[in-house]
Short mmCIF file of N, CA, C and O in Angstrom, two decimals:
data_model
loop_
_atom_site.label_atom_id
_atom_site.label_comp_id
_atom_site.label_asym_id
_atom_site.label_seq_id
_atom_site.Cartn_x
_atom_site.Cartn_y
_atom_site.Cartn_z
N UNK A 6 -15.21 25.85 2.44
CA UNK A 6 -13.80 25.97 2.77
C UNK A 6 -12.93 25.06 1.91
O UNK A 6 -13.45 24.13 1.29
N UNK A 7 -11.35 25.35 1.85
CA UNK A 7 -10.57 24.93 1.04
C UNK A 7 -10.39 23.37 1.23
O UNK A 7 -9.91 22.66 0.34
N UNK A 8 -10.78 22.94 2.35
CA UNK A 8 -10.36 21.15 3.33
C UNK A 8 -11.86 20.56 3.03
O UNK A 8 -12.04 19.56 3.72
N UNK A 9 -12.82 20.81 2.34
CA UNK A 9 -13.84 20.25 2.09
C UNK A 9 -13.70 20.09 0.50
O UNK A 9 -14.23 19.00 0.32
N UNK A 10 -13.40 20.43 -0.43
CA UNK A 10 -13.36 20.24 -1.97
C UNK A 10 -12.40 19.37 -2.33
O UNK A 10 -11.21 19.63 -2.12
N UNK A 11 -12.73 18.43 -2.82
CA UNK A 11 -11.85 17.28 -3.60
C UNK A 11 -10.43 17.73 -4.79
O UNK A 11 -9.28 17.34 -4.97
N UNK A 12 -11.63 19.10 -5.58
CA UNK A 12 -10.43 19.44 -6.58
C UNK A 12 -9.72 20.22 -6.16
O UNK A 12 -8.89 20.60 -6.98
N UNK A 13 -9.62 20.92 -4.62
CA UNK A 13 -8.44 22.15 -4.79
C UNK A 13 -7.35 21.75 -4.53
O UNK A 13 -7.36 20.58 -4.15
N UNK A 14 -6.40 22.22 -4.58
CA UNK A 14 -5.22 21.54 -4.25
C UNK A 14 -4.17 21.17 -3.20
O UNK A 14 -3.13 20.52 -3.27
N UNK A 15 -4.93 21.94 -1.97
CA UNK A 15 -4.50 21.62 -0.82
C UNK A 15 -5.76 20.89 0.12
O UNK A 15 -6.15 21.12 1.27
N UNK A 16 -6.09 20.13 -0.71
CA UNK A 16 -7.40 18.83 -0.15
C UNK A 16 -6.63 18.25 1.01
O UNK A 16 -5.59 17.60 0.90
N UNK A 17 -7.26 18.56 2.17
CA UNK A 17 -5.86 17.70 3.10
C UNK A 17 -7.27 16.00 2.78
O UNK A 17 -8.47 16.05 3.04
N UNK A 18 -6.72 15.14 2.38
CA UNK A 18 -7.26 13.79 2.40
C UNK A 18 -6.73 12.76 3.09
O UNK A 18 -6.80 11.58 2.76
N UNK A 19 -6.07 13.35 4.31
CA UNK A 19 -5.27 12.55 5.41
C UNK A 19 -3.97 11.77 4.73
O UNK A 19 -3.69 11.87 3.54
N UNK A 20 -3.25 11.00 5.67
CA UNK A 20 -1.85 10.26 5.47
C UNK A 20 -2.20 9.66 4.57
O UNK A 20 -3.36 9.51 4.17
N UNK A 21 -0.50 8.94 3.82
CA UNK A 21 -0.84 8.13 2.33
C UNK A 21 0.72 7.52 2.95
O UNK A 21 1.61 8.09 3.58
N UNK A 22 0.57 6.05 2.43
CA UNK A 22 1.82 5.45 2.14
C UNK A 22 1.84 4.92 0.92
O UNK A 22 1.02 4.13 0.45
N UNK A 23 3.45 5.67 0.06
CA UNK A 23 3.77 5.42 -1.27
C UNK A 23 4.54 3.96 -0.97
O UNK A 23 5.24 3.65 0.00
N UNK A 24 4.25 3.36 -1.87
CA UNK A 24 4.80 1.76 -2.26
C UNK A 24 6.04 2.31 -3.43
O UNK A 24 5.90 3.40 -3.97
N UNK A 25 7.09 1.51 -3.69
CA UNK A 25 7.93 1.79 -4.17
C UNK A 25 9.19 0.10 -3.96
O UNK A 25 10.05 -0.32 -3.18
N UNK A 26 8.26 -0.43 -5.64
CA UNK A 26 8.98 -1.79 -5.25
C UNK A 26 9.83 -1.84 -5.99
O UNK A 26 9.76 -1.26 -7.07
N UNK A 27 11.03 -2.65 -5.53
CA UNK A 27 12.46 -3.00 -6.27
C UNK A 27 12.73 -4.58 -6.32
O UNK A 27 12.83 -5.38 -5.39
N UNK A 28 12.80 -4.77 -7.69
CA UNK A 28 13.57 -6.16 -7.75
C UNK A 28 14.76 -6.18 -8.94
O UNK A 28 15.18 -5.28 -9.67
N UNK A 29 15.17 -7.76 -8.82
CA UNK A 29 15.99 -7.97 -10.20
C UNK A 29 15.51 -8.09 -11.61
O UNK A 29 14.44 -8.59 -11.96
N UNK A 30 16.49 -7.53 -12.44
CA UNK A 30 15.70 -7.63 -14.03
C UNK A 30 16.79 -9.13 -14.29
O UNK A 30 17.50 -9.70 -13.47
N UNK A 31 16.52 -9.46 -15.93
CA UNK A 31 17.39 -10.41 -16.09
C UNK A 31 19.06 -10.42 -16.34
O UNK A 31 19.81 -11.34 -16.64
N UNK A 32 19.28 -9.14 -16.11
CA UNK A 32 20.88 -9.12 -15.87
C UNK A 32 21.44 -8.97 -14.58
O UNK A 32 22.66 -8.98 -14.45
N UNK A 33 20.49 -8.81 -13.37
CA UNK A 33 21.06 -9.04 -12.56
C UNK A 33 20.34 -7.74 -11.81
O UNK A 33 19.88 -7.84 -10.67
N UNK A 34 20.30 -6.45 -12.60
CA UNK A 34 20.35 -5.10 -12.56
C UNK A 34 18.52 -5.12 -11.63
O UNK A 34 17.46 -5.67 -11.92
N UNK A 35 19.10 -3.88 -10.03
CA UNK A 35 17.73 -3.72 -8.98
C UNK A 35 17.05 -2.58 -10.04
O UNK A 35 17.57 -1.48 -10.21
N UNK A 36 16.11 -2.91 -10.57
CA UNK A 36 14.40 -2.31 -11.18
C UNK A 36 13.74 -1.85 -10.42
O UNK A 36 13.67 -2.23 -9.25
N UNK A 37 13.07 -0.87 -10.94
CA UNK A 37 11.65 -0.86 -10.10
C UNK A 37 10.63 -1.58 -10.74
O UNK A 37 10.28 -1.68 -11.92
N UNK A 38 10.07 -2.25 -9.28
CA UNK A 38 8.88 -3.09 -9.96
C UNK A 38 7.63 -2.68 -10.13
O UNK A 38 6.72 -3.44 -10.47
N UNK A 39 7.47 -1.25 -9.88
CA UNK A 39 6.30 -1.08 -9.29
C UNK A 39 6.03 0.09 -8.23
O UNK A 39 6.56 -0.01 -7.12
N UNK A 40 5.16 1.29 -8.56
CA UNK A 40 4.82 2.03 -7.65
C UNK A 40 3.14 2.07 -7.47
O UNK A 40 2.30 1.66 -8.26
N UNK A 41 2.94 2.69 -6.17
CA UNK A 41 1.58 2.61 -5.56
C UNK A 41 1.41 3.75 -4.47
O UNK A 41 2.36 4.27 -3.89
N UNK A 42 0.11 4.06 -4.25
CA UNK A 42 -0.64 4.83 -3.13
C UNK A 42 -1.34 4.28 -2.79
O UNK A 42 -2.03 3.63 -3.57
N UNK A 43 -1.59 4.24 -1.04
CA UNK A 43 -2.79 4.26 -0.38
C UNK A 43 -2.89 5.33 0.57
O UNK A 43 -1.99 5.98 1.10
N UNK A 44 -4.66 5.42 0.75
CA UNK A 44 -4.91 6.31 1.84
C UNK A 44 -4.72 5.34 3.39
O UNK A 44 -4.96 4.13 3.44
N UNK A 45 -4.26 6.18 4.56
CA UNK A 45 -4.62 5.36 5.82
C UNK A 45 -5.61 5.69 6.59
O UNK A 45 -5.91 6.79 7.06
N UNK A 46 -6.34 4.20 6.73
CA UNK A 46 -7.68 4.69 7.23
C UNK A 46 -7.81 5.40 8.80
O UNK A 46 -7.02 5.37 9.73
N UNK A 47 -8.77 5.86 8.71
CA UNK A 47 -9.13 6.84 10.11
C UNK A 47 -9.74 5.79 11.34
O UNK A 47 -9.53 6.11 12.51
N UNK A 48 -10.47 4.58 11.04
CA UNK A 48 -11.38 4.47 11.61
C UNK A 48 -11.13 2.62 12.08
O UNK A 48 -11.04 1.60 11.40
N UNK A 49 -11.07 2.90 13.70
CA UNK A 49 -10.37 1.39 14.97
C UNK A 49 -10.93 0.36 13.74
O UNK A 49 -12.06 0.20 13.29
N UNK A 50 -9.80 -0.19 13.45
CA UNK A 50 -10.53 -1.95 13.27
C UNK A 50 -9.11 -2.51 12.48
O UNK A 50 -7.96 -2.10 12.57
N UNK A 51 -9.72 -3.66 11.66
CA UNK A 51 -8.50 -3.93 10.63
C UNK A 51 -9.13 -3.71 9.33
O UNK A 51 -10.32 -3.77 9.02
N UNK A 52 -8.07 -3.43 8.62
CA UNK A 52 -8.66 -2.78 6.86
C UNK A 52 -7.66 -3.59 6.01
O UNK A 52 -6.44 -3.60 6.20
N UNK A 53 -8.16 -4.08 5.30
CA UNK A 53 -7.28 -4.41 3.81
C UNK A 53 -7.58 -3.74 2.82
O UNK A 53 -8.72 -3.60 2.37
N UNK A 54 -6.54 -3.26 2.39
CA UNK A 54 -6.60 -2.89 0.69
C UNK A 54 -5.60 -3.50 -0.66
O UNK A 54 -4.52 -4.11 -0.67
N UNK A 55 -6.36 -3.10 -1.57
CA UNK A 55 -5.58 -4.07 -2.79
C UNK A 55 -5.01 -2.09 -3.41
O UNK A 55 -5.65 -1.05 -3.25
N UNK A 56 -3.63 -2.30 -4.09
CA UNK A 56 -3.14 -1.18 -4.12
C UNK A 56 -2.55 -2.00 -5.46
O UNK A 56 -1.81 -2.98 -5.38
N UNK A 57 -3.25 -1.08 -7.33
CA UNK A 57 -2.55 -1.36 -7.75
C UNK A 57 -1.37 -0.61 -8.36
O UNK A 57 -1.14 0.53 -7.97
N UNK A 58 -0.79 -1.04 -9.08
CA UNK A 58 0.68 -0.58 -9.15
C UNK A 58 1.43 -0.48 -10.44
O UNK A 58 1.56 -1.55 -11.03
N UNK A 59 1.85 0.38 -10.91
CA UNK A 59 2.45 1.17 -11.97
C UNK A 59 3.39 1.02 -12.27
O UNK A 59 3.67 0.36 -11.27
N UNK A 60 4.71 1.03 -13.06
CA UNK A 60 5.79 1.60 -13.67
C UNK A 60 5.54 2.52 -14.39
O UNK A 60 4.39 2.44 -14.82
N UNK A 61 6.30 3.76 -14.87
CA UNK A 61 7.09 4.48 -15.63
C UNK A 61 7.55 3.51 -16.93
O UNK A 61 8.10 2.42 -16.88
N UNK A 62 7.04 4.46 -18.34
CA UNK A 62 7.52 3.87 -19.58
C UNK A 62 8.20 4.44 -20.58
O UNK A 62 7.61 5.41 -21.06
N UNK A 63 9.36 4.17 -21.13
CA UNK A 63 10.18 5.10 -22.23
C UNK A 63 8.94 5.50 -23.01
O UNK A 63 7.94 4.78 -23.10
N UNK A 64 9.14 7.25 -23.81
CA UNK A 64 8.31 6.93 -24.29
C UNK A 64 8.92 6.74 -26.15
O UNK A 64 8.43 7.34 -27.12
N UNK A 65 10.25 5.60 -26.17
CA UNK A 65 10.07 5.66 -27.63
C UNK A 65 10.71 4.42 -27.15
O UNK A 65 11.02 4.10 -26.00
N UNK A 66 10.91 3.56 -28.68
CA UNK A 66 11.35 2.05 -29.05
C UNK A 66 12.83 2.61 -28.53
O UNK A 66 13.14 1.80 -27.66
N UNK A 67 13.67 3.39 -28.61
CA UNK A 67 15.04 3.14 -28.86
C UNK A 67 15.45 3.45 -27.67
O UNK A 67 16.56 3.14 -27.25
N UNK A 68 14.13 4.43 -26.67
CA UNK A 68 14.78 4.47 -25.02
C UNK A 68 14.36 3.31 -24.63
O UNK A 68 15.00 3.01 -23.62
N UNK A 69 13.71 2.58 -24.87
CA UNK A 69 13.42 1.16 -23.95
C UNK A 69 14.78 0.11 -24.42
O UNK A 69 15.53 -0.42 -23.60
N UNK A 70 14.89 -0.04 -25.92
CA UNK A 70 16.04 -1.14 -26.19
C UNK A 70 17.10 -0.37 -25.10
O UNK A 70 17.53 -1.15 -24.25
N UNK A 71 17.50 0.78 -25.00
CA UNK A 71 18.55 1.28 -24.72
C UNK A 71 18.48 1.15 -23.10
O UNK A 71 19.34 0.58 -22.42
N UNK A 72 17.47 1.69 -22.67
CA UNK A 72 17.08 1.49 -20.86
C UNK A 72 17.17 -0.14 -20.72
O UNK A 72 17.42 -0.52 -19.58
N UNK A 73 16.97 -1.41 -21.93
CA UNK A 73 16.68 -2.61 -21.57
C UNK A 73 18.12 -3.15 -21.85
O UNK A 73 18.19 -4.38 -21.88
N UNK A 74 19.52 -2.31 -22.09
CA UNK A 74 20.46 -2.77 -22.30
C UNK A 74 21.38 -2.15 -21.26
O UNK A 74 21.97 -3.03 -20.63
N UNK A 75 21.58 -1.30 -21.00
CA UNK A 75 21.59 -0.78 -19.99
C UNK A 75 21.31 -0.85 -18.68
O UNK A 75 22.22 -0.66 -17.87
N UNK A 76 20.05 -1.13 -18.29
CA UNK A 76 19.66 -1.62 -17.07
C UNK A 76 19.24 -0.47 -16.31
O UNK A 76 19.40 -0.60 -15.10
N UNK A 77 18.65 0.84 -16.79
CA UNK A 77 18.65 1.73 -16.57
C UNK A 77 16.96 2.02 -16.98
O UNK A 77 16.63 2.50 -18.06
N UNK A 78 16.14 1.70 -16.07
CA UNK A 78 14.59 1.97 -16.74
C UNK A 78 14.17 3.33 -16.30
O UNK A 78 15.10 4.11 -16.07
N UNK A 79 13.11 3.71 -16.16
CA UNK A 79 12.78 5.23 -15.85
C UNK A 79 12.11 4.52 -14.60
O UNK A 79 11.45 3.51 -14.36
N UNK A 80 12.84 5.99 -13.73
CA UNK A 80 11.53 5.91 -12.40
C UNK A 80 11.36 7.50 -11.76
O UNK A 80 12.19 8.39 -11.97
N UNK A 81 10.49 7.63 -11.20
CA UNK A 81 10.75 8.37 -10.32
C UNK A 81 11.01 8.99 -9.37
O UNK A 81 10.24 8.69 -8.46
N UNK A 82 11.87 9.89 -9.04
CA UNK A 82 12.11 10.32 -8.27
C UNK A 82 11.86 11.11 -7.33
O UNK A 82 12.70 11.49 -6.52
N UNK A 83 10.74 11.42 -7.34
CA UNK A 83 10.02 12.13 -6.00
C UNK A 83 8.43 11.63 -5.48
O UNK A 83 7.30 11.93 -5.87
N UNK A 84 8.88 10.84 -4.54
CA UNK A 84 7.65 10.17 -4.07
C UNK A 84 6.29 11.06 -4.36
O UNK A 84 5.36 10.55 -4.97
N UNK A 85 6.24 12.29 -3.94
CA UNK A 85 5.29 12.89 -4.50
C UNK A 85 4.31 12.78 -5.45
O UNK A 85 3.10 12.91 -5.29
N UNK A 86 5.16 12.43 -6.81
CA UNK A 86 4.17 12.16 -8.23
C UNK A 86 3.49 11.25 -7.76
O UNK A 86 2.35 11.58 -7.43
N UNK A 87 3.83 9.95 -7.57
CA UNK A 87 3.00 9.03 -6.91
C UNK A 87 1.87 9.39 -6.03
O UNK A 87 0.75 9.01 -6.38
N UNK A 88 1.99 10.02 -5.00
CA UNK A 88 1.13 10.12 -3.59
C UNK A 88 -0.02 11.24 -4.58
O UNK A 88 -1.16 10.89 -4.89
N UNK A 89 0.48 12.35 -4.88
CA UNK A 89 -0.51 13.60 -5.84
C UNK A 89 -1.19 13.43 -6.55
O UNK A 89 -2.35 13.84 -6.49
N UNK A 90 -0.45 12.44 -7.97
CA UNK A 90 -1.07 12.57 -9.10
C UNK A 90 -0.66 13.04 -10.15
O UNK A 90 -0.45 12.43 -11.19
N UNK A 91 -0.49 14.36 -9.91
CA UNK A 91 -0.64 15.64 -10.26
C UNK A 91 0.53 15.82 -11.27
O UNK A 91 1.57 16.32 -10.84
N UNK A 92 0.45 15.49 -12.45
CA UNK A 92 1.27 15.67 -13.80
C UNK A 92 1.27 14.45 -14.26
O UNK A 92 1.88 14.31 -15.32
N UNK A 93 0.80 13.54 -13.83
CA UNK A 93 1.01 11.90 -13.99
C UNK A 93 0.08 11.55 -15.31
O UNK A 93 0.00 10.49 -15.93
N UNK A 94 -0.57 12.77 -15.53
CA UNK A 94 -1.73 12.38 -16.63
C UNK A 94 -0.15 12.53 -18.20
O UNK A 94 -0.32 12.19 -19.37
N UNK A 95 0.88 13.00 -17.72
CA UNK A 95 1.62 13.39 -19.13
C UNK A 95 2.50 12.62 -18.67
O UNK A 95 3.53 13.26 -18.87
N UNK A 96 2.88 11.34 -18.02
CA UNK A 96 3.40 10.53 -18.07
C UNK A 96 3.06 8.93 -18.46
O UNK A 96 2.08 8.44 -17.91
N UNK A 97 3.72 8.23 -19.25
CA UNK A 97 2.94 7.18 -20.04
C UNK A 97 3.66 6.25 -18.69
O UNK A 97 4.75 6.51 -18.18
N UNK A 98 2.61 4.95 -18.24
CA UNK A 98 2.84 4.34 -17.48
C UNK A 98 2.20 2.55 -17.94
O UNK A 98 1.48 2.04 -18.80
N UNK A 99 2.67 2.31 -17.23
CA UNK A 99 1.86 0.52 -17.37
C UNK A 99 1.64 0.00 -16.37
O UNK A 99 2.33 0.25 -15.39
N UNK A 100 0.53 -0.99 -16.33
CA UNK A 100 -0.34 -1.11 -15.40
C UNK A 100 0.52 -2.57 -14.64
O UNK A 100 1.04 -3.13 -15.60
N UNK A 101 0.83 -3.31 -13.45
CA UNK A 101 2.20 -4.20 -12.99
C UNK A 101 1.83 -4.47 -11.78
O UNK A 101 2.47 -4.37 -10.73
N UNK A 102 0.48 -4.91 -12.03
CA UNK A 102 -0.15 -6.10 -10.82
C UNK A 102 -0.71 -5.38 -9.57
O UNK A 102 -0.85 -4.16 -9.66
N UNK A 103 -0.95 -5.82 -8.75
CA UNK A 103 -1.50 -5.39 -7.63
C UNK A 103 -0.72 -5.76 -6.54
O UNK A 103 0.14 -6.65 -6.57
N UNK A 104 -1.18 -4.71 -5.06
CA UNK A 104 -0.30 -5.31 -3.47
C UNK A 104 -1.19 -5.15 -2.69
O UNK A 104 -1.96 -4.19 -2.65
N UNK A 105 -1.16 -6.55 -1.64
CA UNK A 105 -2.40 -6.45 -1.06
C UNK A 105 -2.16 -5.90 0.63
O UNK A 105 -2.38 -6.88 1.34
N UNK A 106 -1.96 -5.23 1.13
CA UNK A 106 -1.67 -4.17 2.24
C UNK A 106 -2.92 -4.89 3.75
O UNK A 106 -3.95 -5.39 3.31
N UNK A 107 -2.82 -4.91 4.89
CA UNK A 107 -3.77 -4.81 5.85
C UNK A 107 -3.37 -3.75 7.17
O UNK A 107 -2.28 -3.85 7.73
N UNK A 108 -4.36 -2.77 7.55
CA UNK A 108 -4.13 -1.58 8.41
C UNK A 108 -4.47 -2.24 9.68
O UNK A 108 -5.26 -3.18 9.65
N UNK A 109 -4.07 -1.91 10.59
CA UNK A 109 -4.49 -2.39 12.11
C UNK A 109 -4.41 -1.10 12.88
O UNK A 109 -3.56 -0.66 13.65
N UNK A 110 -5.66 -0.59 12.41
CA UNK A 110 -6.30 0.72 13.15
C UNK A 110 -6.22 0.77 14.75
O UNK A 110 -6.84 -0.20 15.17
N UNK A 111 -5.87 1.28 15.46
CA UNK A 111 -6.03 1.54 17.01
C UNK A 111 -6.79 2.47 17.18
O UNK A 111 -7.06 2.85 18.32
#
């Protein structure tokens, strides 16, 4: 069946919370610092996870001077890409630390 295969595309692989961090750059200007997925676990207890975390990257020298003058970096806009995946392989990204999350299963 379609809920047992990893690659099809309606894999139900239970709830996910997208991370979606914002801070200041050095002009002052709210950035994103950072996006992330986790799965939430199924099973009573407490869980930690380490969730690491991404930006979005111009992909030429003159959109970054220009996004870095500006204050205007790339992000995205539909939580989705994040949580899916799914086109993220044709987006150039950089790798922007880790978040360390704990679940308190009931």
């Amino acid at each position: 069946p379609w809920f047992q295969s990893p690659s099809h595309p309606h894999f139900l692989a239970g709830p996910q919370i997208v991370l979606s961090v914002y801070g200041p750059d050095f002009f002052g200007h709210d950035v994103v610092r950072g996006y992330g997925a986790v799965h939430v676990p199924f099973v009573p207890g407490r869980h930690k996870r380490t969730i690491a975390m991404f930006v979005p990257e111009s992909s030429s020298r003159l959109q970054q001077l220009t996004s870095w003058f500006t204050g205007r970096r790339p992000e995205f806009t539909d939580p989705r890409v994040v949580a899916q995946g799914e086109g993220r392989e044709v987006t150039r990204v950089r790798s922007q630390g880790f978040v360390t999350i704990s679940f308190n299963v009931m």
